[in-house]
Amino acid sequence: LTQAGTFADKNVGTSKVVTAANSLSGTESGNYSLTQPTGLSADITAKALTVTGTTVANKVYDGTTTATLSNGSLVGVVAADAANVSLTQAGTFADKNVGTAKLVTAANSLSGTESGNYSLTQPTGLSADITTKALTVSGTTVANKVYDGTTAATLSNGSLVGVVAADAANVSLTQAGTFTEKNVGTAKLVTAANSLIGTESTNYSLTQPTGLSADIAVKALTVSGTTVANKVYD
């Protein structure tokens, strides 16, 4: 007896009907006929695929854990199915915050008419960087001041531009600056030295505003304790 058979179709499934196609061989086989067995079934399980070559793009902080995966190739697809099984790549960072070589978890998926016949083993050991998001400041004004012997300047009215909406309550601007020198003058150049505070501030970098100026006015002096000498008519 030489045993053989076929499934009703090639696709993954449980208790799939199998049709026997056994045959007889041997010098006396011609003297016999063969009734095939019936009621046969078996499972076809999914073929496991792996992914090679995956890269993860570094990204600028955006308040999410979304990671961009690319360049992955499927390993193990049956040649006849190659045009009908595709890899869709996706993944997530371990957390949303700025850092280097941050762990990324792949969440790839399969698509295509033959994808149901396969399972997917996700790639591991993936990582990428999240870099700080650059913020700018708009609307800054500098107060004129009376000479006080220092270069301190008072900045106000500045607003941060570029903060992720979800972080708005947790990133604040502290404004400060200095005149280039302490002496009286008009439209004197001011250098901003603003800083960020708040629980999400470390996810951002700050570009200082430029082109700021203000006046330093003379300080009015008074005289106290003056005495006047009496004199003889002259």
PDB file of C-alpha atoms in Angstrom:
ATOM      1  CA  LEU A   1       0.000   0.000   0.000  1.00  0.00           C
ATOM      2  CA  THR A   2       1.288   3.382  -0.976  1.00  0.00           C
ATOM      3  CA  GLN A   3      -0.571   6.073   0.904  1.00  0.00           C
ATOM      4  CA  ALA A   4      -1.373   9.541  -0.365  1.00  0.00           C
ATOM      5  CA  GLY A   5      -4.150  12.068  -0.147  1.00  0.00           C
ATOM      6  CA  THR A   6      -5.219  15.656  -0.606  1.00  0.00           C
ATOM      7  CA  PHE A   7      -6.870  18.299   1.527  1.00  0.00           C
ATOM      8  CA  ALA A   8     -10.041  19.856   0.179  1.00  0.00           C
ATOM      9  CA  ASP A   9      -8.092  23.102  -0.250  1.00  0.00           C
ATOM     10  CA  LYS A  10      -4.648  24.417   0.640  1.00  0.00           C
ATOM     11  CA  ASN A  11      -5.634  27.001   3.252  1.00  0.00           C
ATOM     12  CA  VAL A  12      -5.162  27.038   7.010  1.00  0.00           C
ATOM     13  CA  GLY A  13      -7.957  25.450   9.043  1.00  0.00           C
ATOM     14  CA  THR A  14      -8.898  22.779  11.568  1.00  0.00           C
ATOM     15  CA  SER A  15     -10.415  19.339  10.882  1.00  0.00           C
ATOM     16  CA  LYS A  16     -10.161  19.878   7.153  1.00  0.00           C
ATOM     17  CA  VAL A  17     -11.508  17.083   4.957  1.00  0.00           C
ATOM     18  CA  VAL A  18      -8.836  14.852   3.427  1.00  0.00           C
ATOM     19  CA  THR A  19      -9.487  12.635   0.412  1.00  0.00           C
ATOM     20  CA  ALA A  20      -7.376   9.482   0.319  1.00  0.00           C
ATOM     21  CA  ALA A  21      -5.595   8.591  -2.912  1.00  0.00           C
ATOM     22  CA  ASN A  22      -3.859   5.391  -1.856  1.00  0.00           C
ATOM     23  CA  SER A  23      -2.542   2.887  -4.397  1.00  0.00           C
ATOM     24  CA  LEU A  24      -1.402  -0.708  -4.539  1.00  0.00           C
ATOM     25  CA  SER A  25       1.925  -1.977  -5.768  1.00  0.00           C
ATOM     26  CA  GLY A  26       3.600  -5.323  -5.972  1.00  0.00           C
ATOM     27  CA  THR A  27       3.499  -8.298  -8.329  1.00  0.00           C
ATOM     28  CA  GLU A  28       0.040  -9.380  -7.206  1.00  0.00           C
ATOM     29  CA  SER A  29      -1.486  -5.906  -6.907  1.00  0.00           C
ATOM     30  CA  GLY A  30      -3.342  -6.351 -10.167  1.00  0.00           C
ATOM     31  CA  ASN A  31      -5.495  -8.959  -8.518  1.00  0.00           C
ATOM     32  CA  TYR A  32      -6.982  -6.472  -6.093  1.00  0.00           C
ATOM     33  CA  SER A  33      -9.096  -3.353  -6.087  1.00  0.00           C
ATOM     34  CA  LEU A  34      -8.825  -0.761  -3.323  1.00  0.00           C
ATOM     35  CA  THR A  35     -11.605   1.005  -1.489  1.00  0.00           C
ATOM     36  CA  GLN A  36     -10.300   4.312  -0.186  1.00  0.00           C
ATOM     37  CA  PRO A  37     -10.866   5.174   3.479  1.00  0.00           C
ATOM     38  CA  THR A  38     -13.297   8.003   4.228  1.00  0.00           C
ATOM     39  CA  GLY A  39     -13.948  10.416   7.081  1.00  0.00           C
ATOM     40  CA  LEU A  40     -10.359  11.576   7.150  1.00  0.00           C
ATOM     41  CA  SER A  41      -9.398  15.040   8.360  1.00  0.00           C
ATOM     42  CA  ALA A  42      -6.462  16.979   9.693  1.00  0.00           C
ATOM     43  CA  ASP A  43      -5.380  20.540  10.485  1.00  0.00           C
ATOM     44  CA  ILE A  44      -3.341  22.932   8.378  1.00  0.00           C
ATOM     45  CA  THR A  45      -1.620  25.419  10.707  1.00  0.00           C
ATOM     46  CA  ALA A  46      -0.227  28.816   9.791  1.00  0.00           C
ATOM     47  CA  LYS A  47       3.351  29.031   8.530  1.00  0.00           C
ATOM     48  CA  ALA A  48       5.473  31.261  10.782  1.00  0.00           C
ATOM     49  CA  LEU A  49       7.196  34.187   9.076  1.00  0.00           C
ATOM     50  CA  THR A  50       9.963  36.405  10.428  1.00  0.00           C
ATOM     51  CA  VAL A  51      11.055  39.888   9.433  1.00  0.00           C
ATOM     52  CA  THR A  52      14.599  40.884   8.540  1.00  0.00           C
ATOM     53  CA  GLY A  53      16.246  44.250   7.888  1.00  0.00           C
ATOM     54  CA  THR A  54      13.887  46.452   9.905  1.00  0.00           C
ATOM     55  CA  THR A  55      15.085  49.984  10.696  1.00  0.00           C
ATOM     56  CA  VAL A  56      13.434  52.549  12.954  1.00  0.00           C
ATOM     57  CA  ALA A  57      13.564  56.274  12.154  1.00  0.00           C
ATOM     58  CA  ASN A  58      14.695  58.735  14.797  1.00  0.00           C
ATOM     59  CA  LYS A  59      12.030  61.357  15.412  1.00  0.00           C
ATOM     60  CA  VAL A  60      11.459  64.769  16.934  1.00  0.00           C
ATOM     61  CA  TYR A  61       9.320  64.718  20.087  1.00  0.00           C
ATOM     62  CA  ASP A  62       5.620  64.864  19.176  1.00  0.00           C
ATOM     63  CA  GLY A  63       3.947  63.804  22.399  1.00  0.00           C
ATOM     64  CA  THR A  64       3.164  60.287  21.128  1.00  0.00           C
ATOM     65  CA  THR A  65       4.877  56.886  21.261  1.00  0.00           C
ATOM     66  CA  THR A  66       4.416  56.273  17.524  1.00  0.00           C
ATOM     67  CA  ALA A  67       7.502  54.832  15.809  1.00  0.00           C
ATOM     68  CA  THR A  68       8.144  54.621  12.059  1.00  0.00           C
ATOM     69  CA  LEU A  69       9.503  51.242  10.933  1.00  0.00           C
ATOM     70  CA  SER A  70      10.726  50.512   7.404  1.00  0.00           C
ATOM     71  CA  ASN A  71      12.938  48.308   5.209  1.00  0.00           C
ATOM     72  CA  GLY A  72      11.642  45.062   6.712  1.00  0.00           C
ATOM     73  CA  SER A  73      11.397  41.973   4.499  1.00  0.00           C
ATOM     74  CA  LEU A  74       9.371  38.823   5.122  1.00  0.00           C
ATOM     75  CA  VAL A  75      11.292  35.578   5.484  1.00  0.00           C
ATOM     76  CA  GLY A  76       9.564  32.237   4.853  1.00  0.00           C
ATOM     77  CA  VAL A  77       6.765  33.065   2.390  1.00  0.00           C
ATOM     78  CA  VAL A  78       5.948  30.214   0.009  1.00  0.00           C
ATOM     79  CA  ALA A  79       7.192  31.286  -3.438  1.00  0.00           C
ATOM     80  CA  ALA A  80       3.764  30.980  -5.067  1.00  0.00           C
ATOM     81  CA  ASP A  81       2.299  33.366  -2.479  1.00  0.00           C
ATOM     82  CA  ALA A  82       4.934  36.083  -2.783  1.00  0.00           C
ATOM     83  CA  ALA A  83       2.676  38.477  -4.671  1.00  0.00           C
ATOM     84  CA  ASN A  84      -0.198  37.949  -2.255  1.00  0.00           C
ATOM     85  CA  VAL A  85       1.394  38.393   1.160  1.00  0.00           C
ATOM     86  CA  SER A  86       2.626  41.833   2.203  1.00  0.00           C
ATOM     87  CA  LEU A  87       4.148  43.312   5.345  1.00  0.00           C
ATOM     88  CA  THR A  88       2.720  46.462   6.933  1.00  0.00           C
ATOM     89  CA  GLN A  89       5.192  47.904   9.422  1.00  0.00           C
ATOM     90  CA  ALA A  90       4.352  49.793  12.611  1.00  0.00           C
ATOM     91  CA  GLY A  91       5.651  50.111  16.153  1.00  0.00           C
ATOM     92  CA  THR A  92       5.749  52.087  19.377  1.00  0.00           C
ATOM     93  CA  PHE A  93       8.413  53.585  21.604  1.00  0.00           C
ATOM     94  CA  ALA A  94       8.463  52.456  25.239  1.00  0.00           C
ATOM     95  CA  ASP A  95       7.409  55.982  26.217  1.00  0.00           C
ATOM     96  CA  LYS A  96       6.934  59.355  24.528  1.00  0.00           C
ATOM     97  CA  ASN A  97       9.812  61.261  26.110  1.00  0.00           C
ATOM     98  CA  VAL A  98      13.109  62.456  24.648  1.00  0.00           C
ATOM     99  CA  GLY A  99      15.999  59.996  24.848  1.00  0.00           C
ATOM    100  CA  THR A 100      18.594  58.042  22.888  1.00  0.00           C
ATOM    101  CA  ALA A 101      18.426  54.395  21.802  1.00  0.00           C
ATOM    102  CA  LYS A 102      14.899  54.081  23.175  1.00  0.00           C
ATOM    103  CA  LEU A 103      13.303  50.637  22.979  1.00  0.00           C
ATOM    104  CA  VAL A 104      10.810  50.173  20.143  1.00  0.00           C
ATOM    105  CA  THR A 105       8.243  47.367  20.045  1.00  0.00           C
ATOM    106  CA  ALA A 106       7.230  46.216  16.557  1.00  0.00           C
ATOM    107  CA  ALA A 107       3.537  45.801  15.759  1.00  0.00           C
ATOM    108  CA  ASN A 108       3.769  44.676  12.140  1.00  0.00           C
ATOM    109  CA  SER A 109       0.880  42.991  10.358  1.00  0.00           C
ATOM    110  CA  LEU A 110       0.279  40.911   7.236  1.00  0.00           C
ATOM    111  CA  SER A 111      -2.062  41.745   4.373  1.00  0.00           C
ATOM    112  CA  GLY A 112      -2.966  40.142   1.067  1.00  0.00           C
ATOM    113  CA  THR A 113      -5.196  37.322  -0.094  1.00  0.00           C
ATOM    114  CA  GLU A 114      -2.852  34.630   1.248  1.00  0.00           C
ATOM    115  CA  SER A 115      -1.972  36.332   4.535  1.00  0.00           C
ATOM    116  CA  GLY A 116      -4.411  34.191   6.517  1.00  0.00           C
ATOM    117  CA  ASN A 117      -2.159  31.194   5.936  1.00  0.00           C
ATOM    118  CA  TYR A 118       0.735  32.749   7.853  1.00  0.00           C
ATOM    119  CA  SER A 119       1.618  33.926  11.355  1.00  0.00           C
ATOM    120  CA  LEU A 120       4.155  36.672  12.013  1.00  0.00           C
ATOM    121  CA  THR A 121       6.997  36.738  14.515  1.00  0.00           C
ATOM    122  CA  GLN A 122       7.789  40.354  15.350  1.00  0.00           C
ATOM    123  CA  PRO A 123      11.408  41.538  15.130  1.00  0.00           C
ATOM    124  CA  THR A 124      13.085  42.419  18.441  1.00  0.00           C
ATOM    125  CA  GLY A 125      16.014  44.533  19.625  1.00  0.00           C
ATOM    126  CA  LEU A 126      14.760  47.658  17.847  1.00  0.00           C
ATOM    127  CA  SER A 127      15.549  51.179  19.064  1.00  0.00           C
ATOM    128  CA  ALA A 128      15.737  54.799  17.919  1.00  0.00           C
ATOM    129  CA  ASP A 129      16.147  58.320  19.310  1.00  0.00           C
ATOM    130  CA  ILE A 130      13.527  60.914  20.201  1.00  0.00           C
ATOM    131  CA  THR A 131      15.050  64.390  20.027  1.00  0.00           C
ATOM    132  CA  THR A 132      13.760  67.621  21.582  1.00  0.00           C
ATOM    133  CA  LYS A 133      11.152  69.707  19.753  1.00  0.00           C
ATOM    134  CA  ALA A 134      12.372  73.238  19.073  1.00  0.00           C
ATOM    135  CA  LEU A 135      10.160  76.042  20.370  1.00  0.00           C
ATOM    136  CA  THR A 136      10.280  79.716  19.445  1.00  0.00           C
ATOM    137  CA  VAL A 137       8.965  82.775  21.279  1.00  0.00           C
ATOM    138  CA  SER A 138       6.692  85.397  19.745  1.00  0.00           C
ATOM    139  CA  GLY A 139       5.471  88.757  20.988  1.00  0.00           C
ATOM    140  CA  THR A 140       8.329  89.560  23.375  1.00  0.00           C
ATOM    141  CA  THR A 141       8.633  93.157  24.563  1.00  0.00           C
ATOM    142  CA  VAL A 142      11.444  94.726  26.602  1.00  0.00           C
ATOM    143  CA  ALA A 143      10.753  97.455  29.159  1.00  0.00           C
ATOM    144  CA  ASN A 144      12.721 100.684  29.014  1.00  0.00           C
ATOM    145  CA  LYS A 145      14.495 101.340  32.286  1.00  0.00           C
ATOM    146  CA  VAL A 146      16.267 104.001  34.241  1.00  0.00           C
ATOM    147  CA  TYR A 147      20.013 103.513  34.616  1.00  0.00           C
ATOM    148  CA  ASP A 148      20.723 101.282  37.618  1.00  0.00           C
ATOM    149  CA  GLY A 149      24.320 100.248  37.057  1.00  0.00           C
ATOM    150  CA  THR A 150      23.382  96.734  35.850  1.00  0.00           C
ATOM    151  CA  THR A 151      22.673  95.106  32.486  1.00  0.00           C
ATOM    152  CA  ALA A 152      19.459  93.428  33.709  1.00  0.00           C
ATOM    153  CA  ALA A 153      16.557  93.719  31.247  1.00  0.00           C
ATOM    154  CA  THR A 154      12.868  92.994  31.882  1.00  0.00           C
ATOM    155  CA  LEU A 155      11.204  90.918  29.150  1.00  0.00           C
ATOM    156  CA  SER A 156       7.471  90.165  29.004  1.00  0.00           C
ATOM    157  CA  ASN A 157       4.516  89.217  26.770  1.00  0.00           C
ATOM    158  CA  GLY A 158       6.368  86.351  25.091  1.00  0.00           C
ATOM    159  CA  SER A 159       4.380  83.294  23.994  1.00  0.00           C
ATOM    160  CA  LEU A 160       5.744  79.842  23.179  1.00  0.00           C
ATOM    161  CA  VAL A 161       5.213  78.615  19.621  1.00  0.00           C
ATOM    162  CA  GLY A 162       5.275  74.886  18.835  1.00  0.00           C
ATOM    163  CA  VAL A 163       4.206  73.220  22.089  1.00  0.00           C
ATOM    164  CA  VAL A 164       2.297  69.952  21.576  1.00  0.00           C
ATOM    165  CA  ALA A 165      -1.328  70.648  22.544  1.00  0.00           C
ATOM    166  CA  ALA A 166      -1.410  67.961  25.233  1.00  0.00           C
ATOM    167  CA  ASP A 167       1.606  69.559  26.954  1.00  0.00           C
ATOM    168  CA  ALA A 168       0.278  73.127  27.036  1.00  0.00           C
ATOM    169  CA  ALA A 169      -0.414  73.083  30.781  1.00  0.00           C
ATOM    170  CA  ASN A 170       2.978  71.560  31.571  1.00  0.00           C
ATOM    171  CA  VAL A 171       5.423  73.773  29.662  1.00  0.00           C
ATOM    172  CA  SER A 172       5.892  77.415  30.643  1.00  0.00           C
ATOM    173  CA  LEU A 173       8.194  80.244  29.594  1.00  0.00           C
ATOM    174  CA  THR A 174      10.295  82.175  32.097  1.00  0.00           C
ATOM    175  CA  GLN A 175      11.561  85.403  30.515  1.00  0.00           C
ATOM    176  CA  ALA A 176      14.848  87.126  31.227  1.00  0.00           C
ATOM    177  CA  GLY A 177      17.514  89.046  29.347  1.00  0.00           C
ATOM    178  CA  THR A 178      20.412  91.460  29.482  1.00  0.00           C
ATOM    179  CA  PHE A 179      21.453  94.700  27.826  1.00  0.00           C
ATOM    180  CA  THR A 180      24.788  94.490  26.040  1.00  0.00           C
ATOM    181  CA  GLU A 181      26.160  97.020  28.534  1.00  0.00           C
ATOM    182  CA  LYS A 182      24.871  99.067  31.445  1.00  0.00           C
ATOM    183  CA  ASN A 183      25.133 102.640  30.137  1.00  0.00           C
ATOM    184  CA  VAL A 184      22.436 105.101  29.078  1.00  0.00           C
ATOM    185  CA  GLY A 185      21.310 104.922  25.458  1.00  0.00           C
ATOM    186  CA  THR A 186      18.353 104.444  23.126  1.00  0.00           C
ATOM    187  CA  ALA A 187      17.364 101.234  21.334  1.00  0.00           C
ATOM    188  CA  LYS A 188      20.108  99.355  23.108  1.00  0.00           C
ATOM    189  CA  LEU A 189      20.481  95.709  22.069  1.00  0.00           C
ATOM    190  CA  VAL A 190      19.007  93.153  24.488  1.00  0.00           C
ATOM    191  CA  THR A 191      19.941  89.470  24.506  1.00  0.00           C
ATOM    192  CA  ALA A 192      17.178  87.100  25.633  1.00  0.00           C
ATOM    193  CA  ALA A 193      17.972  84.400  28.183  1.00  0.00           C
ATOM    194  CA  ASN A 194      14.560  82.755  28.517  1.00  0.00           C
ATOM    195  CA  SER A 195      14.102  79.280  29.986  1.00  0.00           C
ATOM    196  CA  LEU A 196      11.480  76.554  30.081  1.00  0.00           C
ATOM    197  CA  ILE A 197       9.849  75.095  33.180  1.00  0.00           C
ATOM    198  CA  GLY A 198       7.211  72.428  33.765  1.00  0.00           C
ATOM    199  CA  THR A 199       7.029  68.645  33.867  1.00  0.00           C
ATOM    200  CA  GLU A 200       7.220  68.327  30.065  1.00  0.00           C
ATOM    201  CA  SER A 201       9.852  71.022  29.516  1.00  0.00           C
ATOM    202  CA  THR A 202      12.700  68.520  29.069  1.00  0.00           C
ATOM    203  CA  ASN A 203      11.101  67.359  25.832  1.00  0.00           C
ATOM    204  CA  TYR A 204      11.712  70.762  24.247  1.00  0.00           C
ATOM    205  CA  SER A 205      14.550  73.064  23.285  1.00  0.00           C
ATOM    206  CA  LEU A 206      14.155  76.837  23.119  1.00  0.00           C
ATOM    207  CA  THR A 207      15.246  79.194  20.362  1.00  0.00           C
ATOM    208  CA  GLN A 208      15.725  82.644  21.873  1.00  0.00           C
ATOM    209  CA  PRO A 209      14.023  85.623  20.217  1.00  0.00           C
ATOM    210  CA  THR A 210      16.342  88.105  18.509  1.00  0.00           C
ATOM    211  CA  GLY A 211      16.220  91.756  17.457  1.00  0.00           C
ATOM    212  CA  LEU A 212      15.190  92.970  20.921  1.00  0.00           C
ATOM    213  CA  SER A 213      16.040  96.425  22.218  1.00  0.00           C
ATOM    214  CA  ALA A 214      15.021  99.042  24.778  1.00  0.00           C
ATOM    215  CA  ASP A 215      16.198 102.348  26.213  1.00  0.00           C
ATOM    216  CA  ILE A 216      18.200 103.049  29.348  1.00  0.00           C
ATOM    217  CA  ALA A 217      17.337 106.559  30.543  1.00  0.00           C
ATOM    218  CA  VAL A 218      19.504 108.776  32.740  1.00  0.00           C
ATOM    219  CA  LYS A 219      18.977 108.428  36.464  1.00  0.00           C
ATOM    220  CA  ALA A 220      17.835 111.682  38.113  1.00  0.00           C
ATOM    221  CA  LEU A 221      19.902 112.741  41.094  1.00  0.00           C
ATOM    222  CA  THR A 222      18.927 115.132  43.894  1.00  0.00           C
ATOM    223  CA  VAL A 223      21.131 117.034  46.317  1.00  0.00           C
ATOM    224  CA  SER A 224      20.620 116.962  50.087  1.00  0.00           C
ATOM    225  CA  GLY A 225      22.368 118.708  52.975  1.00  0.00           C
ATOM    226  CA  THR A 226      23.355 121.823  51.073  1.00  0.00           C
ATOM    227  CA  THR A 227      24.423 124.848  53.160  1.00  0.00           C
ATOM    228  CA  VAL A 228      24.962 128.411  51.928  1.00  0.00           C
ATOM    229  CA  ALA A 229      27.563 130.671  53.488  1.00  0.00           C
ATOM    230  CA  ASN A 230      26.556 134.133  54.729  1.00  0.00           C
ATOM    231  CA  LYS A 231      28.679 136.866  53.175  1.00  0.00           C
ATOM    232  CA  VAL A 232      29.626 140.573  53.589  1.00  0.00           C
ATOM    233  CA  TYR A 233      28.100 142.866  51.059  1.00  0.00           C
ATOM    234  CA  ASP A 234      30.230 142.860  47.931  1.00  0.00           C
TER     235      ASP A 234
END
